[in-house]
Short mmCIF file of C-alpha atoms in Angstrom, two decimals:
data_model
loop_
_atom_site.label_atom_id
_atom_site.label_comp_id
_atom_site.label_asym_id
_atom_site.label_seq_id
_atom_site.Cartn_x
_atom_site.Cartn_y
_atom_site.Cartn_z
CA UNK A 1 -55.79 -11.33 -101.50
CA UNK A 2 -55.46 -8.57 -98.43
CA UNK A 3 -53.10 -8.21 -95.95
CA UNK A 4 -52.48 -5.42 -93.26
CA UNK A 5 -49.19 -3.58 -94.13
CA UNK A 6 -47.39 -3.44 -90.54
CA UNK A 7 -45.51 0.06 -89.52
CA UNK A 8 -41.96 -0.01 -87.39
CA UNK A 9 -44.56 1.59 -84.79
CA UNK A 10 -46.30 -1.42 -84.55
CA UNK A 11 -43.52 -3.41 -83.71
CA UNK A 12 -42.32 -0.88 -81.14
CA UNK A 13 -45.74 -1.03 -79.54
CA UNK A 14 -45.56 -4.83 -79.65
CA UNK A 15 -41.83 -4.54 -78.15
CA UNK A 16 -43.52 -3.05 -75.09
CA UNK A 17 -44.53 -6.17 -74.04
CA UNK A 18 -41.00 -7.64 -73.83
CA UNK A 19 -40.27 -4.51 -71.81
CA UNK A 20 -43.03 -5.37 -69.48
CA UNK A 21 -41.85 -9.10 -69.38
CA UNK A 22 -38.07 -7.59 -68.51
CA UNK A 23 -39.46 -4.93 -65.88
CA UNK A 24 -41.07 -8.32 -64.37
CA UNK A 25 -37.95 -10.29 -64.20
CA UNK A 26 -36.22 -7.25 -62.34
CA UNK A 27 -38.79 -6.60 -59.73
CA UNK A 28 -39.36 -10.19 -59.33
CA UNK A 29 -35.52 -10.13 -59.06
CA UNK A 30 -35.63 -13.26 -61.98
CA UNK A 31 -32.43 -12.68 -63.42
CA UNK A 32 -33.26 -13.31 -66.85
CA UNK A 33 -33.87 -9.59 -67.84
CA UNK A 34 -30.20 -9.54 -69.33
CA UNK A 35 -31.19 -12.76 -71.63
CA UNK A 36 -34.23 -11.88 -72.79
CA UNK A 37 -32.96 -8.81 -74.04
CA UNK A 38 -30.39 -10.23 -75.65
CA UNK A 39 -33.00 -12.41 -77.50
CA UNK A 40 -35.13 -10.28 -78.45
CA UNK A 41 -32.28 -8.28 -80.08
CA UNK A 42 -31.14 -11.69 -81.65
CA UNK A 43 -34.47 -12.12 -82.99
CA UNK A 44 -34.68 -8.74 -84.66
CA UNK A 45 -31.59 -8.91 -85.93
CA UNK A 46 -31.79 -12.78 -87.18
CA UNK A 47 -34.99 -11.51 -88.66
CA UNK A 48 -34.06 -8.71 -90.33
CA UNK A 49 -31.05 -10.77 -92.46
CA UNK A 50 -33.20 -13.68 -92.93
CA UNK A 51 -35.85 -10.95 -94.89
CA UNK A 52 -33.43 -8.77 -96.63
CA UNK A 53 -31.19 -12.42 -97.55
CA UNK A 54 -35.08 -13.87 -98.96
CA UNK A 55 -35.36 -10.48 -100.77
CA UNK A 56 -32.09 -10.90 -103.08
CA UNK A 57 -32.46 -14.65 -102.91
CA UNK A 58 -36.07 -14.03 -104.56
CA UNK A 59 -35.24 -11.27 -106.95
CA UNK A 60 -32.57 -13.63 -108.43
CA UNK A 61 -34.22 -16.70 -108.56
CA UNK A 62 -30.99 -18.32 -109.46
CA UNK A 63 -30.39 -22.41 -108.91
CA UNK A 64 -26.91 -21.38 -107.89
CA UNK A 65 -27.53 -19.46 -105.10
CA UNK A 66 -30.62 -21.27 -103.47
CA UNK A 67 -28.81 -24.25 -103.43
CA UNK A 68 -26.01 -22.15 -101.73
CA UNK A 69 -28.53 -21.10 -99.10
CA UNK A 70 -30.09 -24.53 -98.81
CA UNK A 71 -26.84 -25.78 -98.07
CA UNK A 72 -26.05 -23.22 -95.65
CA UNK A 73 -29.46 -23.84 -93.65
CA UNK A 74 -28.69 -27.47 -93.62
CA UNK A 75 -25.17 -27.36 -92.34
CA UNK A 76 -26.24 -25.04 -89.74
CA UNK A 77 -28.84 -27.49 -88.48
CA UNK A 78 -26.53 -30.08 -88.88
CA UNK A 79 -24.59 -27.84 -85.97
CA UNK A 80 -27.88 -27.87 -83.68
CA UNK A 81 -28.41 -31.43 -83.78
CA UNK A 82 -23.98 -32.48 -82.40
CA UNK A 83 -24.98 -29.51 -80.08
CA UNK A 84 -27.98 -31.63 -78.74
CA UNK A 85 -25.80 -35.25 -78.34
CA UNK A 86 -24.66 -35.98 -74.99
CA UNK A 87 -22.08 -38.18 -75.90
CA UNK A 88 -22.13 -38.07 -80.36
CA UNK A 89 -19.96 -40.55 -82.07
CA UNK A 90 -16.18 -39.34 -82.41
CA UNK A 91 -14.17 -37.81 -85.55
CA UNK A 92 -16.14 -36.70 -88.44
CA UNK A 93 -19.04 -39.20 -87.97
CA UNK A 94 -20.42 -36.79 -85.18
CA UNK A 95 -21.28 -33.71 -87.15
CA UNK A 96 -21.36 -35.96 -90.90
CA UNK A 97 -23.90 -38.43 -90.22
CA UNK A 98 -27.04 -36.09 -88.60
CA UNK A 99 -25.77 -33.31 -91.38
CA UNK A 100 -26.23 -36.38 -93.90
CA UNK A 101 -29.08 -37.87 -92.87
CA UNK A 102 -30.93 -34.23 -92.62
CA UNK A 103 -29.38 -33.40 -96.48
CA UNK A 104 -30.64 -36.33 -98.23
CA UNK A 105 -33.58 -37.09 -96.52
CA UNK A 106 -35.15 -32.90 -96.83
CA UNK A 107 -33.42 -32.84 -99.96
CA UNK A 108 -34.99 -35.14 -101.18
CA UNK A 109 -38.98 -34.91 -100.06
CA UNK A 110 -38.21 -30.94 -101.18
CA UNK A 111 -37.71 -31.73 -104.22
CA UNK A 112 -40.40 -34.42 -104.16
CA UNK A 113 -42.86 -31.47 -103.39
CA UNK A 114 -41.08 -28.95 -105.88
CA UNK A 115 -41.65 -31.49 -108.57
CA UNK A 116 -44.69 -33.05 -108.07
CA UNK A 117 -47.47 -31.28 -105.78
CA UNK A 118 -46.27 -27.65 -106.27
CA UNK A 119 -44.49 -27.72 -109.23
CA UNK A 120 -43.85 -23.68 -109.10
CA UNK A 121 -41.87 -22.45 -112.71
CA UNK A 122 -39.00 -22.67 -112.15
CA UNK A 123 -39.71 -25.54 -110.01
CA UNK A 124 -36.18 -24.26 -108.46
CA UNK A 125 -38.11 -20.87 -107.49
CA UNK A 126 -36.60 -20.33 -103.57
CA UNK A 127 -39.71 -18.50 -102.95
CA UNK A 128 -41.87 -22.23 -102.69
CA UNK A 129 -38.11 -24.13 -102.43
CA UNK A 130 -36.63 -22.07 -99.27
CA UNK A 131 -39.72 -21.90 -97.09
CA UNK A 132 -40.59 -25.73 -97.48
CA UNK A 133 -37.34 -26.80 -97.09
CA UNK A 134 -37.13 -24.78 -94.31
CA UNK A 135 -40.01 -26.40 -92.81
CA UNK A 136 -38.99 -29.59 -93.32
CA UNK A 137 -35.50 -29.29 -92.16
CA UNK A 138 -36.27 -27.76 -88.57
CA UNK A 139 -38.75 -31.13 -88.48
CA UNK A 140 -35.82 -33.61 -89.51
CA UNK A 141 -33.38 -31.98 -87.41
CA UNK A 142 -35.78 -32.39 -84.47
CA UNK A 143 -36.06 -36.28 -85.22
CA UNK A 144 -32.88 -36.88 -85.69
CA UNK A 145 -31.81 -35.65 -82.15
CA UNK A 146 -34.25 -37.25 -80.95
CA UNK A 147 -33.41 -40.93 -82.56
CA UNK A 148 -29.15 -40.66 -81.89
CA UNK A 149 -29.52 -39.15 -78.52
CA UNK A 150 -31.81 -41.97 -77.93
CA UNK A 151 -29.91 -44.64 -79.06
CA UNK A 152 -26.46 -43.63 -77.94
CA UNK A 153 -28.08 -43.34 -74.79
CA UNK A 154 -30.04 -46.92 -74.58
CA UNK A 155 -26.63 -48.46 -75.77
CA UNK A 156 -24.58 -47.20 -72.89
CA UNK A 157 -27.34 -47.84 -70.66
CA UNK A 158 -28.14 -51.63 -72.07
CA UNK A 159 -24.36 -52.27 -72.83
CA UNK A 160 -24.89 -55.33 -70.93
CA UNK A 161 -27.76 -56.63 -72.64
CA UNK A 162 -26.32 -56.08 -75.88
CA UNK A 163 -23.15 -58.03 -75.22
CA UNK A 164 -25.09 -60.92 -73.72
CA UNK A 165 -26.99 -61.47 -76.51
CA UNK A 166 -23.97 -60.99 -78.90
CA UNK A 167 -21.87 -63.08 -76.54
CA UNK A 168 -24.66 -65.79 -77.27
CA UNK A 169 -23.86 -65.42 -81.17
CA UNK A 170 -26.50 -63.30 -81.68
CA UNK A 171 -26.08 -60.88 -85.12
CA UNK A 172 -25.42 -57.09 -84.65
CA UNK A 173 -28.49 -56.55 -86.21
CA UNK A 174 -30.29 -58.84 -83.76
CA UNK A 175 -28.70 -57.37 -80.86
CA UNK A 176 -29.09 -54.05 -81.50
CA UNK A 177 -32.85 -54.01 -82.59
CA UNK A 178 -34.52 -52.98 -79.30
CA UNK A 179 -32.86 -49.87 -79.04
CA UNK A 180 -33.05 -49.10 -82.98
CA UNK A 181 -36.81 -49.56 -82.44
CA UNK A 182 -36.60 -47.37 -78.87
CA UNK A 183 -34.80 -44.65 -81.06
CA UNK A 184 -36.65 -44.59 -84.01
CA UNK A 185 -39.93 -44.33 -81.89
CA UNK A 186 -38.58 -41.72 -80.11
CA UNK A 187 -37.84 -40.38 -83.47
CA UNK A 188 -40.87 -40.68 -84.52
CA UNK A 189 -42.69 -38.61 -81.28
CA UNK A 190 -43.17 -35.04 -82.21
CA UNK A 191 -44.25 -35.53 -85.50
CA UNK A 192 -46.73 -38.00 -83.91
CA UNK A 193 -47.74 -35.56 -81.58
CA UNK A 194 -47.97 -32.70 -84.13
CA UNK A 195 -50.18 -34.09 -86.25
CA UNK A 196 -52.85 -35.65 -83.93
CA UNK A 197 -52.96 -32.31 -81.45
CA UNK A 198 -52.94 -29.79 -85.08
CA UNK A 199 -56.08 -28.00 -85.32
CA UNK A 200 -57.35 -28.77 -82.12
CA UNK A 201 -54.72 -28.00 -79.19
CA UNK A 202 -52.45 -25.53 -82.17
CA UNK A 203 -53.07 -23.90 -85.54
CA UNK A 204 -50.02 -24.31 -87.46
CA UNK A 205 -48.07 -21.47 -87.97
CA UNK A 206 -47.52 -21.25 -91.24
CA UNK A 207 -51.27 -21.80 -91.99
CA UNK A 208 -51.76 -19.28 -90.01
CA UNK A 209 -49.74 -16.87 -92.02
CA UNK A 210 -51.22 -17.62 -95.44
CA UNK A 211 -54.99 -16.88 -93.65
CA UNK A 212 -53.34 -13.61 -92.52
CA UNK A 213 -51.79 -13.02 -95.52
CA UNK A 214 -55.89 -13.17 -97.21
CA UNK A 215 -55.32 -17.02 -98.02
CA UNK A 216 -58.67 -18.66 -97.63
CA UNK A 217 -58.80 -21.03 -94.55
CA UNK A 218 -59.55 -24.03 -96.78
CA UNK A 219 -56.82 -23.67 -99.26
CA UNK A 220 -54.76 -22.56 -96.37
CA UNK A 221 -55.61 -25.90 -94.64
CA UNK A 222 -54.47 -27.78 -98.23
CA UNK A 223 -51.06 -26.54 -97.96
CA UNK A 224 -50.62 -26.98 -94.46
CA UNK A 225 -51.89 -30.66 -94.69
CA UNK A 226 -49.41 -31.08 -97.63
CA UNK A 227 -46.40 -29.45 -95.23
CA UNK A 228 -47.38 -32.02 -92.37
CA UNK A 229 -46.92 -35.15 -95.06
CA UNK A 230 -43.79 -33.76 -96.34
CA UNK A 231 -42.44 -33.46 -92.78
CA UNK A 232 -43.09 -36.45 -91.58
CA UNK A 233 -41.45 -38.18 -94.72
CA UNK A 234 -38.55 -36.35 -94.35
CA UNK A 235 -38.51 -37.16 -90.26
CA UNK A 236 -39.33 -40.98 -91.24
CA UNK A 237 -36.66 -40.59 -93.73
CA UNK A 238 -33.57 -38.82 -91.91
CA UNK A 239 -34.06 -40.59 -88.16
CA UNK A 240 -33.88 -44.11 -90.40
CA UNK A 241 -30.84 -43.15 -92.13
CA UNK A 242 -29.41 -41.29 -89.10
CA UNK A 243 -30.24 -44.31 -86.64
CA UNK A 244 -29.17 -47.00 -88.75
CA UNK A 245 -25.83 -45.44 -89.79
CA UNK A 246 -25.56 -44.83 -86.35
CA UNK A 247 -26.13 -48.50 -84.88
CA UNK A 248 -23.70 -49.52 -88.05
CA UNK A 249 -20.89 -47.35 -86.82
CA UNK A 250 -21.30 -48.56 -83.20
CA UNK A 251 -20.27 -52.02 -84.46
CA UNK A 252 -17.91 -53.45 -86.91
CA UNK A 253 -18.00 -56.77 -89.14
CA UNK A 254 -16.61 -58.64 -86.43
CA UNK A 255 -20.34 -58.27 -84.91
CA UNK A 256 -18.75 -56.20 -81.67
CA UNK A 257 -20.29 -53.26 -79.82
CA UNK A 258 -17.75 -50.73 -80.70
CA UNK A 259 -18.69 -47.85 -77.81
CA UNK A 260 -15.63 -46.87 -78.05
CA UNK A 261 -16.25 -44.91 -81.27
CA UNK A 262 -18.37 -42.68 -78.97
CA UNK A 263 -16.81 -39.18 -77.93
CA UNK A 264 -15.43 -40.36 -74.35
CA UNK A 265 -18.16 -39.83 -71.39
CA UNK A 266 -17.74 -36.37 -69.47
CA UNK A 267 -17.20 -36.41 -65.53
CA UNK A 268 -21.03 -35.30 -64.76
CA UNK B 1 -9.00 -78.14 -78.90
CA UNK B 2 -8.68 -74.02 -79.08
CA UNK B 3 -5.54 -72.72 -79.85
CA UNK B 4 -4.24 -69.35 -79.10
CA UNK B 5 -1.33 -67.85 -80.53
CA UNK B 6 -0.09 -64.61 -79.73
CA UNK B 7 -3.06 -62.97 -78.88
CA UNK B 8 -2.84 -59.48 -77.66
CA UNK B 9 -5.07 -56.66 -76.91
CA UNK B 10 -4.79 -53.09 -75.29
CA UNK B 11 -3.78 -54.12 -71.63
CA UNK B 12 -2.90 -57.40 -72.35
CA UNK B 13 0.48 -58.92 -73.50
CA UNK B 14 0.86 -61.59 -75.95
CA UNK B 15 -0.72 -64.62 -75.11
CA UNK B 16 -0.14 -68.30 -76.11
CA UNK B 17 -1.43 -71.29 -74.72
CA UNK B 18 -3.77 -74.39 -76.48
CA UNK B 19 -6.68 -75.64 -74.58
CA UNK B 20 -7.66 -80.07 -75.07
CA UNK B 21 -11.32 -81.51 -75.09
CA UNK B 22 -12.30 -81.70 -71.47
CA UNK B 23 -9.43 -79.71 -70.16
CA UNK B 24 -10.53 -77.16 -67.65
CA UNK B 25 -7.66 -74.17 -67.30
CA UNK B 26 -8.46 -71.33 -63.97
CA UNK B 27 -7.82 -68.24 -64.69
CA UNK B 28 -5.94 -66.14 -61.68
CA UNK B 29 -4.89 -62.81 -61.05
CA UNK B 30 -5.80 -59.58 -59.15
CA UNK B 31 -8.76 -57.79 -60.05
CA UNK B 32 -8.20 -55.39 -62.79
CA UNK B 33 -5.36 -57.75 -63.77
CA UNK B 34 -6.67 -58.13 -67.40
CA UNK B 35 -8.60 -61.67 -66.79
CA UNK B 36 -11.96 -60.23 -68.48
CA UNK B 37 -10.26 -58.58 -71.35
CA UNK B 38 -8.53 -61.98 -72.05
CA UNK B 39 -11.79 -63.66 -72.16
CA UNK B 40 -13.23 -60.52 -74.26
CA UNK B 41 -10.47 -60.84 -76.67
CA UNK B 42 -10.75 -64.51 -77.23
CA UNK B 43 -14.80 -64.53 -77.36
CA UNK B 44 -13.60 -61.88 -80.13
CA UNK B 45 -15.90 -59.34 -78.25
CA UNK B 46 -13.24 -56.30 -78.29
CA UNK B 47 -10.60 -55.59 -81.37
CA UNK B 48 -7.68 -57.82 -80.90
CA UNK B 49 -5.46 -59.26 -82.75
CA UNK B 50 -3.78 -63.08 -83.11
CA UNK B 51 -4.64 -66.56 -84.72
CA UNK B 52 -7.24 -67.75 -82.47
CA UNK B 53 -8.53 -71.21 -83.92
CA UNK B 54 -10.92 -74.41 -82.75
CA UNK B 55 -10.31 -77.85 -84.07
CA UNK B 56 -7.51 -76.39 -86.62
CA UNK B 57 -10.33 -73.75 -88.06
CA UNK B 58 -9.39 -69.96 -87.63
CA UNK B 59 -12.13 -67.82 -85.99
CA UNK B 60 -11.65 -65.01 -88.73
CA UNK B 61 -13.11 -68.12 -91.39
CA UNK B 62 -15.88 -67.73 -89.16
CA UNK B 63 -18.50 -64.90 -88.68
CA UNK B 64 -18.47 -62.84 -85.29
CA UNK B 65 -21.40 -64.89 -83.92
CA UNK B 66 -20.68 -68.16 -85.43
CA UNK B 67 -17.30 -67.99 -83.33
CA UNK B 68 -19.18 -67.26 -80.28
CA UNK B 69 -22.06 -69.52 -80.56
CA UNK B 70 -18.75 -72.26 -80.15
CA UNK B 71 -16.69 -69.84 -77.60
CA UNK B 72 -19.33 -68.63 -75.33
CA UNK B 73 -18.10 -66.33 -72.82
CA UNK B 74 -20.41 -65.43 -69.94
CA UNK B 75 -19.54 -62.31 -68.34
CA UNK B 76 -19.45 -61.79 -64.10
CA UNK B 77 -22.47 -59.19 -64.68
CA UNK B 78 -25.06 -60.80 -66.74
CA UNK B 79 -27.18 -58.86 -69.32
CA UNK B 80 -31.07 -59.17 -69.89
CA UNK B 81 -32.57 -57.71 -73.04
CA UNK B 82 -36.13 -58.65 -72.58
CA UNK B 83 -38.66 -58.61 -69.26
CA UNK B 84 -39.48 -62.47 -69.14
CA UNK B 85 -36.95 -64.66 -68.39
CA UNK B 86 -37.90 -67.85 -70.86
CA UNK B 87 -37.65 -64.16 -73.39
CA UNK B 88 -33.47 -65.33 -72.75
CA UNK B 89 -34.34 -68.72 -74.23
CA UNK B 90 -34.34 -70.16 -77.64
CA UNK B 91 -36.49 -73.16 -76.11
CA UNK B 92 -37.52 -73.40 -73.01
CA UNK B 93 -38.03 -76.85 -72.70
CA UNK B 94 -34.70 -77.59 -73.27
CA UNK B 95 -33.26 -75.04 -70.46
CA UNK B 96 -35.63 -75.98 -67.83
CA UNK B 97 -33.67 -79.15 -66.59
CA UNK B 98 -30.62 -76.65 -66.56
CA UNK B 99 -32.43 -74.39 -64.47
CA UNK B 100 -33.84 -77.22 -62.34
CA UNK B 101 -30.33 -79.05 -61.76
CA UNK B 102 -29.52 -75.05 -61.10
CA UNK B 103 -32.03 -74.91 -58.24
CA UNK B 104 -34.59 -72.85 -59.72
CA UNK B 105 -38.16 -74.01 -59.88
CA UNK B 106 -39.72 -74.90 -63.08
CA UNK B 107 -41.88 -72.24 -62.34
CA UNK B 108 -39.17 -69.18 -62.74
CA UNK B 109 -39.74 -69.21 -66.62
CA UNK B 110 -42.71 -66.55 -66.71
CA UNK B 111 -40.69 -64.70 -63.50
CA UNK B 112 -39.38 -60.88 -64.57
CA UNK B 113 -35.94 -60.72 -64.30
CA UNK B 114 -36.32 -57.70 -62.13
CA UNK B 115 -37.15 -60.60 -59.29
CA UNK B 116 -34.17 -62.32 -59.91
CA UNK B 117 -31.47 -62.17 -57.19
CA UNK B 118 -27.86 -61.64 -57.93
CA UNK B 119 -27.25 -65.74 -57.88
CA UNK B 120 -30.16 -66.53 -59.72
CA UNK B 121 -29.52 -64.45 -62.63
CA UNK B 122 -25.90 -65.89 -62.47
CA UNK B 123 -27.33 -69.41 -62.63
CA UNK B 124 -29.97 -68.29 -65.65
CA UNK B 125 -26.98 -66.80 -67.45
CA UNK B 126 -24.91 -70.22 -66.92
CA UNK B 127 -27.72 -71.79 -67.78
CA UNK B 128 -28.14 -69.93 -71.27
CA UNK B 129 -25.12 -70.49 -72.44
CA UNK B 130 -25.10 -73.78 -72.09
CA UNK B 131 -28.31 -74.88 -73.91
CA UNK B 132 -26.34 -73.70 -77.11
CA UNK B 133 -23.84 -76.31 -76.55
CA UNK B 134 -20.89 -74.46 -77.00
CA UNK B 135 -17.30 -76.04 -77.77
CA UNK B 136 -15.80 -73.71 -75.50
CA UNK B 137 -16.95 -71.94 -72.07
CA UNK B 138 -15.02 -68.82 -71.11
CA UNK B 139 -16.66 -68.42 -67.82
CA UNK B 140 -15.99 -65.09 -65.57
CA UNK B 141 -15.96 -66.21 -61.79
CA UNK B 142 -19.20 -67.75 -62.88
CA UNK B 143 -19.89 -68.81 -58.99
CA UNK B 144 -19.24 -65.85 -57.54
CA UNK B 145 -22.72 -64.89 -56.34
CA UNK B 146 -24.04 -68.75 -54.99
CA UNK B 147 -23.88 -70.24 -51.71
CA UNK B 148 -22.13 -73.67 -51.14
CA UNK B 149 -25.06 -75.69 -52.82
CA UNK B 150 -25.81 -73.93 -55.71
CA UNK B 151 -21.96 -73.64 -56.36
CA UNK B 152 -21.45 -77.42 -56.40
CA UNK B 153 -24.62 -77.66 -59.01
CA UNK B 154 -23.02 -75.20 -61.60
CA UNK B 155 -19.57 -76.69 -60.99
CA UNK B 156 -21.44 -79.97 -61.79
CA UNK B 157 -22.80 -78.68 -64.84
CA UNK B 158 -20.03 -77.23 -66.13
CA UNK B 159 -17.92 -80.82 -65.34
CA UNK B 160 -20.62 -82.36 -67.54
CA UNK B 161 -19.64 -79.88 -70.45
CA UNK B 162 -15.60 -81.00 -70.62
CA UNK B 163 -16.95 -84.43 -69.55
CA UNK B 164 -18.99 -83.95 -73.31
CA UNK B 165 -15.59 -83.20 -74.97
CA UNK B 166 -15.94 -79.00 -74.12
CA UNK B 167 -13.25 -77.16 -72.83
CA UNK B 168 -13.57 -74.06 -70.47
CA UNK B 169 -11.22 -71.33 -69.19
CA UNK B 170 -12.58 -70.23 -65.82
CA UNK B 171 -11.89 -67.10 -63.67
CA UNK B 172 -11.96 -67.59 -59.87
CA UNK B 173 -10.52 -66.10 -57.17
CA UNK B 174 -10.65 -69.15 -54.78
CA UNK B 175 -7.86 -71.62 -54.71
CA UNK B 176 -9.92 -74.78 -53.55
CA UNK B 177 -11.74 -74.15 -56.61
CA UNK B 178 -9.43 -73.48 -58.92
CA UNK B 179 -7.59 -76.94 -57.33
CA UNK B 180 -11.15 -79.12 -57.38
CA UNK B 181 -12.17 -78.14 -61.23
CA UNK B 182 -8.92 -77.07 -63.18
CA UNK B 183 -5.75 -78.90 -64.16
CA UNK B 184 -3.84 -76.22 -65.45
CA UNK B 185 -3.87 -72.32 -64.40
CA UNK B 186 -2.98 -68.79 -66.27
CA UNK B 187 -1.68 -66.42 -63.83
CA UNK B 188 -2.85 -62.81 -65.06
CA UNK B 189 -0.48 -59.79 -63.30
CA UNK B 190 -0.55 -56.64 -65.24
CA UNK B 191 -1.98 -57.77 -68.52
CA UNK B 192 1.52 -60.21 -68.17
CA UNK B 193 0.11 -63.65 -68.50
CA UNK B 194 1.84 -66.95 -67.68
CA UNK B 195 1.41 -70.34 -66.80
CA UNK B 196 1.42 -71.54 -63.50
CA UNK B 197 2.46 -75.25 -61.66
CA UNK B 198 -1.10 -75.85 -60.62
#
């Protein structure tokens, strides 16, 4: 295997290009030169932890600290996905429930891969264990804001249809089944969408990288086949749990809509 | 036939009043009074607390939905959860007469319910309710959208529900009504409910 070693002068030459984009948005008069910087410089610096963190993380190769780091990448996607709720439940429930959902369900197909498919030794090694999970987490996350935003949503909006039908004696579970199937379809969307348009419209990124990295394209396009099964397990997995512990909490046993565990509405 | 007892509910005071077979009790007050929420609270639809019970059962020795398949409230707004409207039936062929005595045609069953006017959909959600044969009708000003002939139909219906041994609590705002199908009336003020001399 052959890669190309990159220089800090590459980087600076490739950096132009985000000076170009910034001397665009002043002439233009954009306004976005000011963001774009800052960015870029988040970027780099993100970046450059992320490597040097990977660095000690893969010289130690210690079950303590991966999971420490797995945990840390979970709970701050957990973070992303209340940021991306209009209107999440209240208390606890709003960050608990997507954080849950995400840890068990890329938890879980991570170590499904780790054990089975890959099977690296230590099977624990974070240099196979960070990357996928990291794969599959920023996939989860994604369907999991997708699937609560959706169904929080559809139940304000149908709050009238729901009652009817539970007015009529209809179950919770009855009652709430259109927009548990709207959410979980919703849910369901990008990874949909991924995998039908892959290789045609986009070539993954991380299969990409590997054929960069001197990876042959056809054991390249093994693992990246692999990646897009795991993913959409642990998407399938999380929006279910996610959406379903969701619709739970939004009733009680007395089969009532309970919106009122929702965070309250804001003015806009 | 229902008996309430102390029933209370944010906005709403305790309550207690029983309700015979083919008694029909009006509901009055102001809007924003508290009339829904009574009806919410007794249909068991919002957390409330009290011993609500039917013929000497309690409602909590009864699941959510078997409680309202007996107390069937239908709300002022009406709620459809499919396109179609026979979707809202169990069986159509037993709701069509409803929705004939209603004033629909027989036809309306394939009709979207985006084509229904405000009265229709009040009459198709009247109608629903009552093809389950409840005990117990807690109807919200369930006229309130129909002109003088399609009024007199659903008052009809409903009089042949307490004339079956049902008993309904209904919220109007119009005093001839109240007078032509109630014998008793709740005055709502304030979540402060009372009975009045009818």
């Amino acid at each position: 295997m052959t890669y190309i070693h990159l220089d800090y002068a590459d980087l600076a030459l490739a950096a132009l290009l985000v000076v170009l984009n910034g001397g665009l948005s002043v002439a233009l008069e954009l306004g976005v030169e000011r963001r774009l910087a800052i960015a870029a410089l988040r970027m780099v610096v993100q970046l450059t932890l992320v490597g040097l963190v990977l660095t000690t993380l893969f010289a130690l190769v210690s079950p303590l600290w991966t999971s420490l780091a797995a945990l840390g990448m979970i709970l701050f996607a957990g973070h992303e996905i209340l940021s991306r709720q209009d209107r999440p439940l209240s208390g606890l429930w709003a960050y608990g429930l997507g954080t849950g959902a995400m840890l068990i369900a890329s938890v879980s197909v991570t170590l499904f891969a780790l054990t089975t498919q890959i099977a690296p030794t230590p099977w624990y090694d974070p240099r196979y264990a960070i990357p996928l999970l990291g794969m599959v987490l920023g996939n989860t996350m994604t369907g999991i804001s997708l699937g609560l935003q959706t169904l929080t949503t559809a139940l304000v909006r149908e709050r009238a249809a729901v009652e009817a039908r539970l007015a009529l004696g209809a179950t919770r579970r009855q009652a709430l089944l259109p927009p548990v199937r709207l959410a979980l379809r919703s849910a369901f969307m990008p990874i949909v969408n991924t995998m039908a348009a892959t290789g045609v419209v986009s070539l993954p990124g991380m299969m990409t990288g590997q054929i960069l990295s001197g990876v042959e394209p056809v054991e390249a396009v093994k693992y990246q086949i692999l990646i897009l099964f795991l993913i959409s397990g642990g998407t399938g997995l999380g929006s279910m749990a996610a959406v379903l512990g969701c619709a739970h909490r939004l009733t009680d046993h007395r089969h009532r809509l309970r919106l009122d565990r929702l965070t309250p509405a804001s003015k806009s | 036939m229902l008996s309430i007892r102390a029933l209370t509910r944010p906005g709403l005071e305790p309550v207690s009043f029983g309700l015979a077979a083919g008694e029909c009790m009006a509901v009055r007050g102001a809007s924003g009074s508290g009339k829904s929420l009574l009806l919410r609270a007794i249909a068991d639809l919002d957390p409330n607390h009290g011993d609500v019970s039917l013929e000497g059962r309690s409602r909590e020795a009864m699941s959510g939905p078997e409680w309202r398949r007996q107390v069937t409230y239908v709300p002022a707004e009406s709620g459809w959860w499919t396109e179609r409207i026979d979707g809202h039936f169990a069986d159509w062929t037993v709701a069509e007469p409803l929705a004939v005595a209603l004033g629909l045609p027989p036809s309306c069953r394939d009709w979207p319910v985006s084509r229904l006017s405000t009265g229709e959909r009040q009459r198709l959600a009247l109608a629903r309710a009552l093809v389950q044969r409840p005990r117990v009708l807690l109807l919200d000003e369930p006229t309130s959208a129909l002109d003088h002939d399609s009024g007199k139909a659903a008052e009809a219906l409903i009089a042949r529900h307490l004339a079956d041994g049902g008993a309904a609590l209904w919220v109007t705002h119009d005093p001839a009504q109240s007078a032509r199908v109630a014998t008793r009336v709740l005055g709502v003020e304030n979540g402060r409910i009372r009975e009045d001399v009818a």
